[in-house]
Protein backbone atom coordinates (compact mmCIF):
# COMPACT_ATOMS: atom_id res chain seq x y z
CA UNK A 1 0.00 0.00 0.00
CA UNK A 2 1.22 3.50 -0.82
CA UNK A 3 0.20 5.64 2.14
CA UNK A 4 1.70 8.92 0.98
CA UNK A 5 -0.80 10.07 -1.64
CA UNK A 6 -1.38 13.77 -1.28
CA UNK A 7 -4.66 14.78 0.24
CA UNK A 8 -5.57 11.34 1.58
CA UNK A 9 -6.79 10.61 5.09
CA UNK A 10 -6.52 7.35 6.94
CA UNK A 11 -7.18 6.70 10.60
CA UNK A 12 -6.08 3.52 12.36
CA UNK A 13 -7.32 2.55 15.77
CA UNK A 14 -5.26 0.46 18.13
CA UNK A 15 -7.73 0.64 20.98
CA UNK A 16 -9.82 -2.45 21.49
CA UNK A 17 -11.03 -4.89 24.09
CA UNK A 18 -7.57 -4.86 25.68
CA UNK A 19 -8.05 -1.16 26.37
CA UNK A 20 -11.41 -1.64 28.01
CA UNK A 21 -9.37 -3.91 30.26
CA UNK A 22 -6.95 -1.03 30.79
CA UNK A 23 -9.74 1.18 32.07
CA UNK A 24 -11.05 -1.62 34.29
CA UNK A 25 -7.57 -2.49 35.57
CA UNK A 26 -6.64 1.16 36.16
CA UNK A 27 -9.82 1.75 38.09
CA UNK A 28 -9.53 -1.42 40.15
CA UNK A 29 -5.96 -0.59 40.97
CA UNK A 30 -6.55 3.13 41.55
CA UNK A 31 -9.69 2.92 43.69
CA UNK A 32 -8.25 0.31 46.05
CA UNK A 33 -5.05 2.25 46.87
CA UNK A 34 -4.57 3.95 50.24
CA UNK A 35 -4.64 7.29 48.39
CA UNK A 36 -7.27 6.76 45.71
CA UNK A 37 -6.19 7.70 42.24
CA UNK A 38 -7.30 7.54 38.57
CA UNK A 39 -5.15 7.67 35.41
CA UNK A 40 -5.63 11.00 33.61
CA UNK A 41 -6.22 9.60 30.12
CA UNK A 42 -9.73 8.60 31.20
CA UNK A 43 -10.66 12.28 31.54
CA UNK A 44 -10.83 12.60 27.74
CA UNK A 45 -14.04 11.02 26.49
CA UNK A 46 -15.95 13.10 23.89
CA UNK A 47 -17.39 15.38 26.60
CA UNK A 48 -14.03 15.62 28.40
CA UNK A 49 -12.28 16.62 25.19
CA UNK A 50 -14.90 19.34 24.63
CA UNK A 51 -14.47 20.62 28.16
CA UNK A 52 -10.70 20.64 27.75
CA UNK A 53 -11.05 22.81 24.65
CA UNK A 54 -13.18 25.19 26.74
CA UNK A 55 -10.43 25.26 29.42
CA UNK A 56 -7.95 26.38 26.76
CA UNK A 57 -10.07 29.51 26.15
CA UNK A 58 -10.34 30.52 29.82
CA UNK A 59 -8.72 33.78 30.93
CA UNK A 60 -6.99 31.97 33.83
CA UNK A 61 -5.54 29.23 31.62
CA UNK A 62 -2.51 31.11 30.31
CA UNK A 63 -0.81 27.99 28.85
CA UNK A 64 -2.65 27.73 25.54
CA UNK A 65 -2.37 31.34 24.44
CA UNK A 66 1.23 31.57 25.65
CA UNK A 67 2.28 28.42 23.84
CA UNK A 68 0.52 29.64 20.69
CA UNK A 69 2.39 32.94 20.91
CA UNK A 70 5.73 31.14 21.26
CA UNK A 71 4.91 28.91 18.31
CA UNK A 72 3.90 31.90 16.17
CA UNK A 73 7.18 33.63 16.91
CA UNK A 74 9.37 30.55 16.42
CA UNK A 75 7.67 28.30 13.88
CA UNK A 76 9.78 29.47 10.96
CA UNK A 77 12.96 28.93 12.92
CA UNK A 78 11.84 25.41 13.90
CA UNK A 79 11.00 24.50 10.33
CA UNK A 80 14.30 25.89 9.03
CA UNK A 81 16.33 24.05 11.68
CA UNK A 82 14.60 20.70 11.29
CA UNK A 83 13.78 20.58 7.59
CA UNK A 84 10.81 18.45 8.64
CA UNK A 85 8.50 17.06 5.96
CA UNK A 86 6.26 15.35 8.45
CA UNK A 87 4.69 16.37 11.75
CA UNK A 88 3.89 13.62 14.27
CA UNK A 89 1.79 14.96 17.13
CA UNK A 90 1.24 13.11 20.41
CA UNK A 91 -1.92 13.95 22.37
CA UNK A 92 -3.01 16.06 19.40
CA UNK A 93 -6.52 16.90 20.67
CA UNK A 94 -8.14 19.59 18.53
CA UNK A 95 -4.72 20.33 16.96
CA UNK A 96 -5.50 23.99 17.01
CA UNK A 97 -2.01 25.36 17.76
CA UNK A 98 -0.56 22.76 15.41
CA UNK A 99 -1.76 24.85 12.49
CA UNK A 100 0.89 27.42 13.29
CA UNK A 101 3.56 24.77 12.64
CA UNK A 102 1.80 23.26 9.64
CA UNK A 103 1.44 26.76 8.13
CA UNK A 104 5.18 27.29 8.48
CA UNK A 105 5.96 23.91 6.89
CA UNK A 106 3.48 24.68 4.13
CA UNK A 107 5.14 28.07 3.51
CA UNK A 108 8.52 26.35 3.33
CA UNK A 109 6.95 23.85 0.91
CA UNK A 110 8.20 20.88 2.89
CA UNK A 111 4.87 19.68 4.30
CA UNK A 112 3.88 16.14 3.25
CA UNK A 113 2.15 14.43 6.13
CA UNK A 114 0.51 15.00 9.49
CA UNK A 115 0.28 12.12 11.98
CA UNK A 116 -2.00 12.88 14.97
CA UNK A 117 -1.89 10.37 17.84
CA UNK A 118 -4.58 10.53 20.55
CA UNK A 119 -6.67 8.19 22.71
CA UNK A 120 -9.72 10.25 21.90
CA UNK A 121 -11.12 8.82 18.68
CA UNK A 122 -13.48 11.72 18.02
CA UNK A 123 -10.70 14.29 18.18
CA UNK A 124 -8.39 12.33 15.84
CA UNK A 125 -11.15 12.12 13.21
CA UNK A 126 -12.13 15.77 13.59
CA UNK A 127 -8.53 17.02 13.38
CA UNK A 128 -7.78 14.76 10.41
CA UNK A 129 -10.77 16.01 8.41
CA UNK A 130 -10.23 19.69 9.22
CA UNK A 131 -6.53 19.70 8.46
CA UNK A 132 -6.54 17.65 5.27
CA UNK A 133 -9.01 20.20 3.87
CA UNK A 134 -6.81 23.09 4.94
CA UNK A 135 -3.54 21.80 3.43
CA UNK A 136 -4.29 20.37 0.00
CA UNK A 137 -0.83 18.88 -0.57
CA UNK A 138 -0.75 17.04 2.74
CA UNK A 139 -1.91 13.57 3.74
CA UNK A 140 -3.06 12.59 7.23
CA UNK A 141 -2.34 9.31 8.94
CA UNK A 142 -4.26 9.34 12.21
CA UNK A 143 -3.46 6.97 15.06
CA UNK A 144 -6.12 6.37 17.69
CA UNK A 145 -4.08 4.89 20.49
CA UNK A 146 -2.15 5.33 23.70
CA UNK A 147 1.12 7.20 23.31
CA UNK A 148 2.59 5.12 26.13
CA UNK A 149 1.95 1.87 24.25
CA UNK A 150 1.30 2.37 20.56
CA UNK A 151 4.21 4.41 19.20
CA UNK A 152 5.35 1.26 17.39
CA UNK A 153 2.40 1.77 15.03
CA UNK A 154 3.60 5.08 13.58
CA UNK A 155 3.93 4.93 9.79
CA UNK A 156 7.47 4.68 8.36
CA UNK A 157 9.06 8.13 8.06
CA UNK A 158 8.81 9.98 4.73
CA UNK A 159 11.82 12.12 5.65
CA UNK A 160 12.92 14.23 8.64
CA UNK A 161 10.11 14.28 11.18
CA UNK A 162 9.10 16.84 13.76
CA UNK A 163 7.58 15.12 16.79
CA UNK A 164 5.46 17.54 18.79
CA UNK A 165 3.99 17.14 22.25
CA UNK A 166 2.20 20.32 23.27
CA UNK A 167 -0.04 21.68 25.97
CA UNK A 168 2.21 20.72 28.86
CA UNK A 169 0.79 17.18 28.65
CA UNK A 170 4.23 15.75 29.49
CA UNK A 171 3.70 17.26 32.96
CA UNK A 172 0.78 14.91 33.51
CA UNK A 173 3.11 11.91 33.89
CA UNK A 174 4.57 11.17 37.31
CA UNK A 175 8.37 11.75 37.13
CA UNK A 176 9.32 8.08 36.60
CA UNK A 177 6.76 7.49 33.85
CA UNK A 178 7.83 10.76 32.27
CA UNK A 179 11.35 9.48 31.80
CA UNK A 180 10.11 6.11 30.60
CA UNK A 181 7.87 7.86 28.08
CA UNK A 182 10.74 10.03 26.79
CA UNK A 183 12.98 6.99 26.43
CA UNK A 184 10.24 5.19 24.49
CA UNK A 185 9.82 8.21 22.25
CA UNK A 186 13.53 8.49 21.67
CA UNK A 187 13.57 4.86 20.52
CA UNK A 188 11.13 5.55 17.70
CA UNK A 189 12.93 8.75 16.65
CA UNK A 190 15.48 8.61 13.86
CA UNK A 191 18.74 10.54 13.58
CA UNK A 192 17.18 13.31 11.46
CA UNK A 193 14.12 13.76 13.68
CA UNK A 194 13.45 16.45 16.28
CA UNK A 195 11.13 16.78 19.26
CA UNK A 196 9.24 19.99 19.99
CA UNK A 197 7.98 19.82 23.55
CA UNK A 198 5.69 22.24 25.41
CA UNK A 199 6.24 22.50 29.16
CA UNK A 200 4.69 24.78 31.73
CA UNK A 201 7.27 26.59 33.89
CA UNK A 202 7.61 26.94 37.67
CA UNK A 203 6.14 30.31 38.75
CA UNK A 204 4.03 32.05 41.39
CA UNK A 205 1.72 29.29 42.72
CA UNK A 206 -1.26 31.67 42.69
CA UNK A 207 -1.07 31.93 38.91
CA UNK A 208 -0.85 28.16 38.62
CA UNK A 209 -3.70 27.43 41.03
CA UNK A 210 -6.03 29.88 39.26
CA UNK A 211 -5.32 28.12 35.95
CA UNK A 212 -6.63 24.85 37.42
CA UNK A 213 -9.53 26.27 39.40
CA UNK A 214 -11.16 28.83 37.15
CA UNK A 215 -13.94 31.15 38.30
CA UNK A 216 -16.42 29.83 35.71
CA UNK A 217 -16.02 26.29 37.07
CA UNK A 218 -15.13 24.69 33.73
CA UNK A 219 -12.11 22.88 35.17
CA UNK A 220 -14.31 21.54 37.96
CA UNK A 221 -16.73 20.14 35.37
CA UNK A 222 -13.84 18.62 33.42
CA UNK A 223 -12.49 16.93 36.51
CA UNK A 224 -15.91 15.69 37.67
CA UNK A 225 -16.63 14.32 34.19
CA UNK A 226 -14.35 11.38 34.90
CA UNK A 227 -16.96 10.10 37.38
CA UNK A 228 -19.54 10.12 34.57
CA UNK A 229 -17.06 8.11 32.49
CA UNK A 230 -16.84 5.46 35.23
CA UNK A 231 -20.61 5.43 35.70
CA UNK A 232 -21.13 4.88 31.98
CA UNK A 233 -18.22 2.59 31.09
CA UNK A 234 -18.06 0.47 34.22
CA UNK A 235 -21.61 0.66 35.53
CA UNK A 236 -20.51 2.60 38.60
CA UNK A 237 -22.97 4.66 40.63
CA UNK A 238 -20.93 7.68 41.70
CA UNK A 239 -23.14 10.49 42.97
CA UNK A 240 -21.30 13.20 41.02
CA UNK A 241 -22.91 16.00 43.05
CA UNK A 242 -21.37 14.49 46.17
CA UNK A 243 -17.84 15.35 44.99
CA UNK A 244 -16.02 18.66 44.64
CA UNK A 245 -13.05 19.76 42.56
CA UNK A 246 -9.78 20.49 44.39
CA UNK A 247 -6.56 21.89 42.88
CA UNK A 248 -3.46 22.66 44.95
CA UNK A 249 0.15 23.37 44.12
CA UNK A 250 2.74 21.21 45.84
CA UNK A 251 5.74 23.54 46.14
CA UNK A 252 8.20 20.85 47.04
CA UNK A 253 7.37 18.61 44.12
CA UNK A 254 6.65 21.54 41.82
CA UNK A 255 3.42 20.13 40.49
CA UNK A 256 -0.25 20.90 40.78
CA UNK A 257 -2.61 18.13 41.80
CA UNK A 258 -6.22 17.82 40.82
CA UNK A 259 -8.41 15.83 43.14
CA UNK A 260 -12.07 15.04 43.69
CA UNK A 261 -13.18 15.29 47.31
CA UNK A 262 -16.19 13.43 48.67
CA UNK A 263 -18.23 15.99 50.56
CA UNK A 264 -19.78 13.25 52.74
CA UNK A 265 -19.46 9.55 53.30
CA UNK A 266 -20.00 7.80 49.94
CA UNK A 267 -20.54 4.16 49.06
CA UNK A 268 -19.85 3.43 45.45
CA UNK A 269 -20.54 0.21 43.60
CA UNK A 270 -18.55 -0.43 40.41
CA UNK A 271 -20.66 -3.12 38.80
CA UNK A 272 -18.25 -4.19 36.03
CA UNK A 273 -15.54 -4.82 38.61
CA UNK A 274 -17.77 -6.28 41.30
CA UNK A 275 -16.16 -3.67 43.52
CA UNK A 276 -17.54 -1.70 46.45
CA UNK A 277 -15.61 1.41 47.40
CA UNK A 278 -16.00 3.57 50.47
CA UNK A 279 -15.16 7.25 50.64
CA UNK A 280 -14.87 8.76 54.10
CA UNK A 281 -16.16 12.35 54.49
CA UNK A 282 -13.62 14.67 52.77
CA UNK A 283 -11.65 11.75 51.37
CA UNK A 284 -9.94 12.63 48.11
CA UNK A 285 -9.35 10.88 44.82
CA UNK A 286 -6.37 12.11 42.78
CA UNK A 287 -7.17 12.51 39.08
CA UNK A 288 -4.19 14.38 37.68
CA UNK A 289 -0.86 15.95 38.41
CA UNK A 290 0.62 18.62 36.18
CA UNK A 291 4.34 19.13 36.74
CA UNK A 292 5.93 22.53 36.25
CA UNK A 293 9.49 22.71 34.95
CA UNK A 294 12.67 24.68 35.35
CA UNK A 295 15.02 24.74 32.36
CA UNK A 296 17.48 22.57 34.36
CA UNK A 297 14.88 19.91 35.09
CA UNK A 298 13.85 19.85 31.48
CA UNK A 299 17.41 19.50 30.26
CA UNK A 300 18.04 16.67 32.73
CA UNK A 301 14.91 14.77 31.78
CA UNK A 302 15.76 15.05 28.10
CA UNK A 303 19.39 14.04 28.70
CA UNK A 304 18.28 11.01 30.76
CA UNK A 305 16.32 9.86 27.71
CA UNK A 306 19.24 10.43 25.33
CA UNK A 307 17.88 13.68 23.92
CA UNK A 308 19.90 16.84 23.54
CA UNK A 309 18.33 20.28 23.93
CA UNK A 310 18.87 22.39 20.80
CA UNK A 311 16.76 25.46 21.64
CA UNK A 312 14.59 26.62 24.51
CA UNK A 313 11.95 29.11 23.42
CA UNK A 314 9.92 31.06 25.97
CA UNK A 315 7.63 34.10 26.27
CA UNK A 316 8.72 37.45 27.78
CA UNK A 317 7.12 36.61 31.15
CA UNK A 318 8.66 33.12 31.15
CA UNK A 319 5.35 31.45 31.84
CA UNK A 320 5.79 28.58 29.39
CA UNK A 321 8.57 26.94 27.40
CA UNK A 322 8.75 25.16 24.08
CA UNK A 323 11.95 23.17 23.66
CA UNK A 324 13.49 21.71 20.55
CA UNK A 325 15.70 18.66 20.97
CA UNK A 326 17.22 15.86 18.94
CA UNK A 327 19.03 12.58 19.53
CA UNK A 328 22.03 13.24 21.75
N1 LIG B 1 -2.28 19.06 22.27
C1 LIG B 1 -3.52 19.71 22.66
C2 LIG B 1 -4.35 18.85 23.66
C3 LIG B 1 -3.72 18.65 25.02
S1 LIG B 1 -4.84 17.83 26.14
C4 LIG B 1 -3.20 21.04 23.26
O1 LIG B 1 -2.03 21.35 23.42
O2 LIG B 1 -4.13 21.80 23.57
C5 LIG B 1 -4.10 16.23 26.20
C6 LIG B 1 -4.47 15.35 25.01
O3 LIG B 1 -3.74 14.12 25.15
C7 LIG B 1 -5.95 14.98 24.94
O4 LIG B 1 -6.42 15.15 23.63
C8 LIG B 1 -5.98 13.52 25.39
O5 LIG B 1 -7.02 12.79 24.76
C9 LIG B 1 -4.62 13.03 24.97
N2 LIG B 1 -4.09 11.93 25.79
C10 LIG B 1 -4.04 11.86 27.14
N3 LIG B 1 -3.45 10.71 27.54
C11 LIG B 1 -3.13 10.04 26.40
C12 LIG B 1 -2.48 8.79 26.14
N4 LIG B 1 -2.08 8.01 27.14
N5 LIG B 1 -2.29 8.42 24.85
C13 LIG B 1 -2.71 9.21 23.81
N6 LIG B 1 -3.33 10.41 24.01
C14 LIG B 1 -3.53 10.82 25.28
N1 LIG C 1 -2.22 19.01 30.07
C1 LIG C 1 -3.11 19.92 30.77
C2 LIG C 1 -2.33 20.59 31.88
O1 LIG C 1 -1.64 19.94 32.63
C3 LIG C 1 -4.30 19.17 31.29
C4 LIG C 1 -5.23 19.92 32.19
C5 LIG C 1 -5.51 21.23 32.18
C6 LIG C 1 -5.99 19.36 33.23
N2 LIG C 1 -6.46 21.52 33.16
C7 LIG C 1 -6.76 20.40 33.80
C8 LIG C 1 -6.14 18.10 33.77
C9 LIG C 1 -7.63 20.15 34.87
C10 LIG C 1 -7.02 17.84 34.82
C11 LIG C 1 -7.75 18.89 35.36
O2 LIG C 1 -2.39 21.80 32.01
PDB file of C-alpha atoms and ligand atoms in Angstrom, residues 41 44 49 52 56 67 89-94 97 117-120 123 145-148 166-167 169, ligand 1:
ATOM      1  CA  UNK A  41      -6.221   9.604  30.121  1.00  0.00           C
ATOM      2  CA  UNK A  44     -10.831  12.596  27.743  1.00  0.00           C
ATOM      3  CA  UNK A  49     -12.276  16.616  25.188  1.00  0.00           C
ATOM      4  CA  UNK A  52     -10.703  20.635  27.752  1.00  0.00           C
ATOM      5  CA  UNK A  56      -7.950  26.383  26.762  1.00  0.00           C
ATOM      6  CA  UNK A  67       2.281  28.417  23.838  1.00  0.00           C
ATOM      7  CA  UNK A  89       1.794  14.962  17.134  1.00  0.00           C
ATOM      8  CA  UNK A  90       1.243  13.113  20.406  1.00  0.00           C
ATOM      9  CA  UNK A  91      -1.919  13.948  22.366  1.00  0.00           C
ATOM     10  CA  UNK A  92      -3.005  16.057  19.398  1.00  0.00           C
ATOM     11  CA  UNK A  93      -6.522  16.898  20.671  1.00  0.00           C
ATOM     12  CA  UNK A  94      -8.143  19.595  18.533  1.00  0.00           C
ATOM     13  CA  UNK A  97      -2.010  25.356  17.761  1.00  0.00           C
ATOM     14  CA  UNK A 117      -1.894  10.371  17.844  1.00  0.00           C
ATOM     15  CA  UNK A 118      -4.576  10.525  20.551  1.00  0.00           C
ATOM     16  CA  UNK A 119      -6.675   8.188  22.714  1.00  0.00           C
ATOM     17  CA  UNK A 120      -9.722  10.253  21.900  1.00  0.00           C
ATOM     18  CA  UNK A 123     -10.698  14.295  18.182  1.00  0.00           C
ATOM     19  CA  UNK A 145      -4.079   4.889  20.485  1.00  0.00           C
ATOM     20  CA  UNK A 146      -2.150   5.328  23.698  1.00  0.00           C
ATOM     21  CA  UNK A 147       1.123   7.199  23.314  1.00  0.00           C
ATOM     22  CA  UNK A 148       2.593   5.122  26.125  1.00  0.00           C
ATOM     23  CA  UNK A 166       2.203  20.319  23.269  1.00  0.00           C
ATOM     24  CA  UNK A 167      -0.045  21.684  25.967  1.00  0.00           C
ATOM     25  CA  UNK A 169       0.788  17.182  28.649  1.00  0.00           C
TER      26      UNK A 169
HETATM   27  N1  LIG B   1      -2.281  19.061  22.266  1.00  0.00           N
HETATM   28  C1  LIG B   1      -3.521  19.708  22.658  1.00  0.00           C
HETATM   29  C2  LIG B   1      -4.346  18.848  23.657  1.00  0.00           C
HETATM   30  C3  LIG B   1      -3.720  18.653  25.017  1.00  0.00           C
HETATM   31  S1  LIG B   1      -4.840  17.829  26.140  1.00  0.00           S
HETATM   32  C4  LIG B   1      -3.203  21.043  23.260  1.00  0.00           C
HETATM   33  O1  LIG B   1      -2.028  21.354  23.417  1.00  0.00           O
HETATM   34  O2  LIG B   1      -4.129  21.805  23.572  1.00  0.00           O
HETATM   35  C5  LIG B   1      -4.103  16.231  26.200  1.00  0.00           C
HETATM   36  C6  LIG B   1      -4.474  15.349  25.014  1.00  0.00           C
HETATM   37  O3  LIG B   1      -3.741  14.125  25.145  1.00  0.00           O
HETATM   38  C7  LIG B   1      -5.948  14.984  24.944  1.00  0.00           C
HETATM   39  O4  LIG B   1      -6.419  15.147  23.632  1.00  0.00           O
HETATM   40  C8  LIG B   1      -5.977  13.519  25.387  1.00  0.00           C
HETATM   41  O5  LIG B   1      -7.021  12.787  24.756  1.00  0.00           O
HETATM   42  C9  LIG B   1      -4.616  13.027  24.967  1.00  0.00           C
HETATM   43  N2  LIG B   1      -4.091  11.928  25.785  1.00  0.00           N
HETATM   44  C10 LIG B   1      -4.035  11.859  27.142  1.00  0.00           C
HETATM   45  N3  LIG B   1      -3.451  10.708  27.543  1.00  0.00           N
HETATM   46  C11 LIG B   1      -3.125  10.039  26.399  1.00  0.00           C
HETATM   47  C12 LIG B   1      -2.484   8.785  26.144  1.00  0.00           C
HETATM   48  N4  LIG B   1      -2.076   8.009  27.138  1.00  0.00           N
HETATM   49  N5  LIG B   1      -2.292   8.421  24.846  1.00  0.00           N
HETATM   50  C13 LIG B   1      -2.714   9.212  23.812  1.00  0.00           C
HETATM   51  N6  LIG B   1      -3.332  10.413  24.007  1.00  0.00           N
HETATM   52  C14 LIG B   1      -3.533  10.818  25.279  1.00  0.00           C
END
